[in-house]
Every structure is written in structure tokens, then in C-alpha cells.
XYZ file of C-alpha atoms in Angstrom:
368
model
C -102.875 -106.439 111.203
C -103.815 -102.738 112.563
C -107.484 -102.029 113.735
C -109.239 -100.746 111.574
C -109.762 -96.855 111.933
C -112.951 -96.053 109.534
C -113.601 -92.462 108.795
C -116.739 -91.096 107.089
C -115.860 -89.163 104.003
C -119.213 -87.773 103.294
C -122.296 -87.829 101.271
C -122.458 -90.555 98.545
C -124.589 -88.576 96.469
C -122.318 -85.818 96.624
C -118.771 -87.697 96.489
C -120.541 -89.431 93.339
C -120.729 -86.651 91.597
C -117.056 -86.829 90.315
C -115.230 -89.449 89.016
C -112.011 -88.788 90.857
C -111.441 -86.362 93.486
C -108.602 -85.656 96.261
C -109.523 -85.835 99.838
C -107.769 -85.190 102.585
C -108.085 -86.853 106.101
C -105.502 -85.035 108.593
C -102.290 -85.712 106.858
C -103.494 -88.443 105.101
C -104.249 -87.558 101.433
C -106.737 -89.839 99.413
C -107.516 -90.380 95.724
C -111.240 -91.049 95.594
C -112.727 -92.365 92.473
C -116.408 -93.453 91.023
C -116.386 -95.702 88.012
C -119.472 -97.857 87.124
C -121.184 -96.957 90.344
C -118.489 -98.265 92.772
C -116.364 -95.850 94.812
C -112.459 -97.328 95.259
C -110.361 -95.440 97.633
C -106.221 -95.054 96.753
C -103.366 -92.701 97.911
C -103.412 -89.368 97.064
C -99.776 -88.972 96.921
C -97.607 -89.842 93.735
C -94.651 -92.263 93.955
C -92.614 -89.992 91.917
C -92.786 -86.858 93.749
C -95.714 -86.614 95.869
C -97.770 -85.305 93.569
C -101.555 -84.956 94.011
C -103.322 -87.936 92.219
C -106.698 -87.473 92.875
C -106.526 -83.820 90.975
C -105.420 -85.912 87.921
C -107.517 -87.479 85.535
C -108.710 -91.025 84.485
C -107.225 -92.933 81.706
C -109.307 -95.807 81.578
C -108.708 -98.278 84.710
C -105.885 -95.743 85.253
C -105.063 -92.685 87.350
C -103.018 -90.222 85.774
C -100.934 -87.868 87.947
C -101.621 -84.346 87.295
C -97.547 -83.568 87.738
C -95.396 -86.138 85.656
C -97.913 -88.193 84.145
C -97.275 -91.275 86.126
C -100.240 -93.899 86.020
C -101.569 -96.025 89.022
C -104.881 -98.192 88.863
C -107.714 -96.726 90.608
C -108.654 -99.613 92.441
C -105.562 -101.503 93.456
C -102.795 -98.874 93.120
C -100.730 -100.856 91.147
C -98.393 -99.092 88.885
C -99.255 -98.976 84.864
C -98.075 -102.524 82.483
C -94.451 -103.129 83.502
C -94.606 -101.206 86.701
C -97.198 -103.113 88.290
C -94.568 -103.199 91.425
C -94.411 -99.531 91.882
C -97.809 -99.303 93.480
C -99.430 -96.241 95.920
C -101.511 -97.918 99.033
C -104.953 -99.189 98.441
C -107.511 -98.279 101.307
C -110.623 -100.717 101.828
C -114.102 -98.301 101.823
C -117.682 -99.395 102.301
C -121.155 -97.377 101.627
C -123.648 -97.304 105.035
C -126.533 -94.859 105.564
C -125.369 -93.234 102.194
C -122.421 -92.188 103.307
C -118.896 -93.232 101.942
C -116.463 -94.939 104.931
C -113.202 -95.565 104.239
C -110.676 -97.685 106.849
C -107.782 -95.325 107.007
C -105.170 -97.972 107.741
C -104.229 -99.077 104.453
C -105.003 -102.397 102.804
C -101.166 -102.695 101.117
C -98.149 -100.946 101.460
C -96.689 -98.520 99.185
C -93.598 -99.691 97.005
C -91.322 -97.543 95.096
C -90.230 -99.289 91.982
C -88.283 -96.274 90.131
C -84.825 -95.843 91.469
C -82.913 -92.632 92.318
C -81.355 -91.075 89.039
C -77.621 -91.122 88.803
C -77.614 -87.248 89.535
C -79.763 -87.508 92.321
C -76.243 -88.682 94.342
C -74.570 -86.889 96.821
C -72.905 -83.869 95.575
C -69.092 -84.548 96.542
C -65.773 -82.595 95.161
C -63.241 -85.396 94.754
C -59.682 -85.222 94.575
C -57.727 -83.806 91.179
C -56.964 -80.772 89.415
C -58.807 -77.960 88.638
C -61.666 -79.172 86.148
C -63.271 -77.116 83.448
C -66.064 -77.711 81.380
C -66.835 -75.391 78.128
C -70.331 -75.293 76.965
C -70.681 -73.855 73.581
C -74.516 -72.938 72.963
C -74.141 -71.795 69.195
C -76.689 -73.649 67.028
C -75.827 -74.665 63.487
C -76.703 -77.846 60.780
C -74.367 -80.580 61.996
C -74.165 -82.019 58.623
C -72.900 -78.727 57.291
C -71.293 -77.273 59.782
C -70.073 -73.234 59.669
C -67.338 -71.138 61.599
C -68.170 -70.194 65.200
C -66.554 -67.560 66.762
C -67.826 -67.615 70.277
C -66.874 -71.513 70.007
C -63.695 -71.025 68.525
C -62.765 -68.414 71.509
C -64.060 -70.975 73.921
C -61.921 -73.997 72.402
C -58.629 -71.261 72.933
C -59.678 -71.003 76.421
C -60.207 -74.566 77.020
C -56.701 -75.840 75.603
C -55.374 -73.179 77.454
C -56.762 -74.503 80.943
C -55.541 -78.038 79.810
C -52.330 -77.516 78.043
C -50.981 -74.394 80.261
C -52.832 -74.634 83.565
C -52.995 -78.795 83.677
C -56.856 -78.379 84.413
C -59.116 -81.053 83.225
C -61.413 -79.814 80.425
C -64.993 -81.279 78.836
C -66.178 -79.548 76.031
C -69.744 -79.577 75.778
C -71.288 -78.551 72.420
C -75.373 -77.739 73.216
C -76.112 -78.136 69.375
C -75.044 -81.959 69.464
C -76.999 -82.268 72.045
C -80.939 -83.820 71.880
C -82.961 -82.306 74.783
C -86.328 -81.621 75.116
C -87.634 -78.043 76.053
C -88.351 -77.599 79.485
C -92.781 -78.512 79.485
C -93.582 -76.299 82.523
C -93.609 -78.628 85.551
C -92.850 -75.741 87.754
C -96.442 -74.097 86.418
C -98.440 -76.715 88.185
C -96.863 -76.769 91.585
C -93.514 -75.649 92.699
C -93.019 -79.001 94.416
C -93.579 -80.511 90.928
C -90.009 -79.278 89.539
C -88.026 -81.985 90.598
C -83.798 -82.471 90.746
C -83.006 -83.852 88.592
C -85.424 -82.319 85.775
C -88.474 -84.708 85.800
C -87.892 -84.825 81.738
C -84.128 -86.418 82.331
C -85.953 -88.692 84.620
C -88.255 -89.885 82.490
C -86.571 -89.896 78.924
C -83.327 -91.564 78.676
C -82.663 -90.649 75.136
C -82.770 -86.498 76.883
C -79.622 -85.847 77.116
C -79.169 -82.621 78.851
C -77.977 -85.233 81.611
C -74.383 -84.104 80.175
C -74.848 -80.476 81.254
C -76.722 -81.072 84.773
C -73.226 -83.418 85.632
C -70.625 -81.035 84.471
C -72.577 -78.078 86.408
C -73.402 -79.895 89.624
C -71.322 -82.493 90.259
C -67.820 -82.428 88.041
C -66.692 -78.853 87.108
C -65.303 -76.133 89.172
C -65.471 -74.034 86.658
C -67.865 -73.385 84.017
C -67.386 -71.145 80.623
C -70.556 -70.399 78.591
C -70.025 -68.793 75.158
C -72.769 -67.431 73.176
C -73.535 -65.413 69.702
C -75.601 -62.618 69.780
C -79.002 -62.883 68.299
C -80.929 -60.013 67.738
C -79.325 -58.213 71.217
C -79.828 -61.312 73.223
C -78.112 -64.886 73.827
C -78.790 -67.599 71.267
C -82.254 -69.602 71.370
C -80.141 -72.961 72.450
C -79.037 -71.121 75.488
C -82.407 -69.894 76.663
C -83.348 -73.575 75.968
C -80.499 -74.789 78.310
C -81.695 -72.042 80.973
C -85.343 -72.928 81.084
C -84.058 -76.706 82.089
C -81.424 -75.182 84.686
C -84.273 -73.919 86.429
C -84.784 -77.070 87.919
C -81.189 -76.309 89.692
C -82.393 -72.841 90.861
C -85.615 -73.981 92.541
C -84.097 -76.537 94.710
C -82.866 -73.249 96.700
C -86.300 -72.021 96.964
C -88.424 -75.273 97.030
C -85.893 -77.234 99.658
C -83.686 -74.597 100.661
C -80.876 -77.076 99.105
C -77.715 -75.271 97.203
C -76.744 -77.554 94.819
C -73.472 -75.368 92.799
C -71.173 -74.467 95.841
C -67.922 -72.789 95.509
C -68.001 -73.000 91.622
C -66.875 -70.607 89.005
C -68.478 -69.311 85.848
C -67.757 -66.547 83.115
C -68.395 -65.801 79.256
C -67.457 -65.437 75.838
C -69.834 -63.611 73.855
C -69.388 -62.518 69.817
C -71.738 -61.240 67.299
C -72.295 -58.975 64.395
C -74.323 -56.688 66.415
C -73.592 -55.063 69.517
C -74.992 -55.653 73.151
C -72.422 -57.476 74.429
C -72.725 -55.605 77.917
C -76.449 -56.548 78.113
C -76.330 -60.042 76.981
C -73.033 -60.769 79.532
C -75.715 -58.963 82.419
C -78.677 -61.641 81.785
C -76.353 -64.485 81.901
C -74.524 -62.823 85.016
C -77.912 -62.888 86.532
C -78.587 -66.360 85.690
C -75.768 -68.145 86.400
C -75.179 -65.981 90.130
C -78.582 -67.192 90.809
C -77.604 -70.525 89.986
C -74.977 -70.093 92.609
C -71.917 -69.320 90.911
C -69.134 -66.832 91.445
C -67.505 -64.436 89.009
C -63.845 -63.606 88.671
C -62.730 -59.977 87.983
C -63.637 -59.061 84.576
C -66.147 -62.246 84.061
C -66.348 -61.907 80.770
C -64.505 -61.160 77.083
C -66.974 -60.280 73.907
C -66.127 -59.107 70.500
C -68.506 -57.168 68.149
C -68.035 -54.968 65.118
C -70.953 -53.052 65.494
C -74.720 -52.905 64.103
C -73.735 -51.689 60.538
C -71.272 -54.477 60.029
C -73.283 -56.713 57.964
C -70.296 -58.470 55.833
C -70.013 -61.448 58.408
C -67.536 -63.110 56.272
C -65.166 -60.823 57.679
C -66.379 -60.726 60.973
C -65.507 -64.636 61.600
C -62.059 -63.853 59.418
C -61.424 -61.004 62.102
C -61.892 -63.111 65.186
C -60.118 -66.518 63.769
C -57.095 -64.347 63.111
C -57.097 -62.193 66.080
C -54.291 -63.301 68.556
C -55.425 -60.576 71.090
C -58.884 -62.245 71.257
C -57.678 -65.855 71.800
C -55.072 -64.191 74.489
C -58.128 -62.484 76.248
C -59.939 -66.006 76.083
C -56.969 -67.593 77.512
C -56.678 -64.946 80.783
C -60.332 -65.106 80.856
C -59.700 -68.796 81.445
C -56.773 -67.906 83.854
C -58.882 -65.718 85.951
C -61.588 -68.113 86.835
C -58.896 -70.943 87.602
C -56.872 -68.778 89.841
C -60.808 -67.550 91.687
C -61.821 -71.534 91.923
C -58.357 -72.535 93.279
C -59.147 -69.979 95.869
C -62.442 -71.439 96.598
C -61.428 -74.949 96.491
C -62.016 -76.211 99.880
C -63.549 -73.193 101.155
C -66.842 -74.036 103.496
C -70.206 -73.110 101.791
C -73.210 -72.050 103.327
C -75.662 -75.283 103.607
C -78.874 -72.608 103.733
C -79.049 -68.879 102.417
C -81.182 -66.218 104.138
C -84.675 -66.104 102.269
C -85.538 -62.581 103.192
C -85.050 -59.783 99.900
C -84.348 -63.097 98.055
C -87.493 -64.790 97.566
C -89.047 -65.045 101.200
C -92.140 -66.414 100.597
C -91.851 -70.188 102.159
C -93.639 -72.575 100.341
C -96.375 -74.541 102.476
C -97.564 -77.942 100.552
C -96.647 -81.357 99.611
C -92.719 -82.095 100.935
C -93.276 -85.646 101.862
C -95.203 -88.836 100.727
C -97.841 -89.576 103.238
C -100.413 -92.113 102.608
């Protein structure tokens, strides 16, 4: 065993004033707890994403990580019931002359029981034809479906991509997926925003993994269709976009670009006129994710502010040969660009200056 490496953490009187605190000694982070008149010391770095355990809270005998709510016993470092083998190191401590001493040579080893999520695999484009994913963001009552003009044109584009362009296609209807809204882990710490999203990692019932898989691992082309809602994209689109921040944040936090040489294009329809305003937001966000755009990257349809006879709006779109041809041509342009980009070298890193030049300093590893 390594020789003891005792370190003076400070005055017992001062340390006992807090039931839980984070103490850093060099590169070693410690979670120091004071429970029932006794001190315990475990690693201050959570197994999951390196969260600062000492800045969390006590729930009975367990320290709850402030980032993602993983739990570890305050004295043994073991995980909560059912995850006992997922443990952080424990450190021996003793009190001498009113001072708390800790042996910085860990008494137990770190054991990680949680396996990497399948989405965390290496991003590699396999062989095969161009792959086109369509994402419909229309919300409706699934039990009583209604016509959707944006989804109608998206389906026309996908049918064309599959039959005429001989692409593989996949339709994703956000309305059919059960997924939680973003819960703001990034607001706790930039490093608390993980890939894949922590919600996806912790909740097997969260179905946004289908969108993550399509955008990061599967599709060469992504066609996004949305109705206009009060001059903006649909609420489901924004719910998805907030969760897609975990893709963009990898660039900021890790200088890791998950989306390379992929193409996005857009279909926007609505009774109100603001097609270009909606598309501008879509292009800005998808551009920040790493997507390229074909020339004339969207099609749109609107009958204007005063056209409140929405049943006629639906009839017009569903009967329009021109709009179907426009959706097909949009698919053609996107597929052509994707074919050009396929196999081209992609940058491993991007220049930060002028975009997000402030370099983050903080938790990037899992020191003891």
C-alpha cells in the first residue's frame, strides 16, 4: 500500500460549522461531511461527469451530486442502493489537536458501474447511399389527428428522396416522441451539460435519443418542417432545440465537433406570414450545430396575416403541385450538397476567436 500522506485540512471548529463542503488540495477534490459529530471524507468528483460532490446536499446518509443528482454514501463512497458498486474513493481522516487531518492516499479505489451510453460511440459514417432524415415539429392530438401542411410537404420531400434519388429515409415526428424538456444542467456549470444529454443518459424512457442518433450518427441530410406559431417555429421545435444544446455545447466545452459535413434544409408553412424570420432562427441554430446549407435552403408557404380561413389554407397546400415540386427540389439541392461533402476532410477543431473565445477553466477530468 502507498505510504500515508497526511494533510492538515484545517480547524475542526471551522470545518464542523458545515455539514458538507468541498475542499481542494492541489489537484485532489474532497467532499468533507460532518454528520452526528464525526467527519467523513470521500472524493469530491462524481463518477458521472466530475461534478463537485462537496457542493451538493445530504439526503440521509448520501451525498447528492449538485449537477445530475447521483448519490454516494458520505462515509463509504458507495453508490445508492442498487448501485453500490459505483463508488468514489474514500479517504481516512483523524482529528489531532483540534485539526482535521486526511490521508490523501485513497483508502478505496474508484469504481464506475455506469457504462457509456450507446450514443457516446465514435461518430463514423459507414458505407451506403445518402441518408435523409425528416423531422416534423407539428404538435397535435395523436388520438384525433389533423392535417399538417408542413408535414405534408416534408413527406413529399422524403418520398422523392427515397424513390427518385434512391436515398435511405427516416421520418421522425416529434409529436409521437415522449421526451422531457431541458432541465438546465448547463446553468449549474458548463461542464454539467454532457453528450448525450444527461436526461437521455438517466431516463431510458426519454425518446429524444432518436433525434440525437439521426442528427449525429445517421443522417447526411436533415429536413426540418415546422408550422408558424405566432411568428415563430412550433413549441415542439423549441423543446427539441433546447435539448440539442448539448450537441453545440460540446464545441464550446470540449472543442469537439459532433456534426461534420452534414446538410440541413427547412420547410415552413403557416397561416401567418413570417416565413423568413422563422427560417433565419432555424438556420442560425443549425449552423451553430455544424450543418451546411444548400443554395436556397428553405421553402415556405403563407397566405398572410388576414387569411383566417385555415381550412382553405390546408386545402391549398394539399392540392398544390407547385409546393410538392418545391419540396422535391429542396431535397434534390440538399442531397446534391451532401454528396459533394461526403468523404471530404472535416476540421477537427475550430477557431474560437470571434465566436466563443472565452476558454473555460474547470472540471475536465476525474481527479480523486
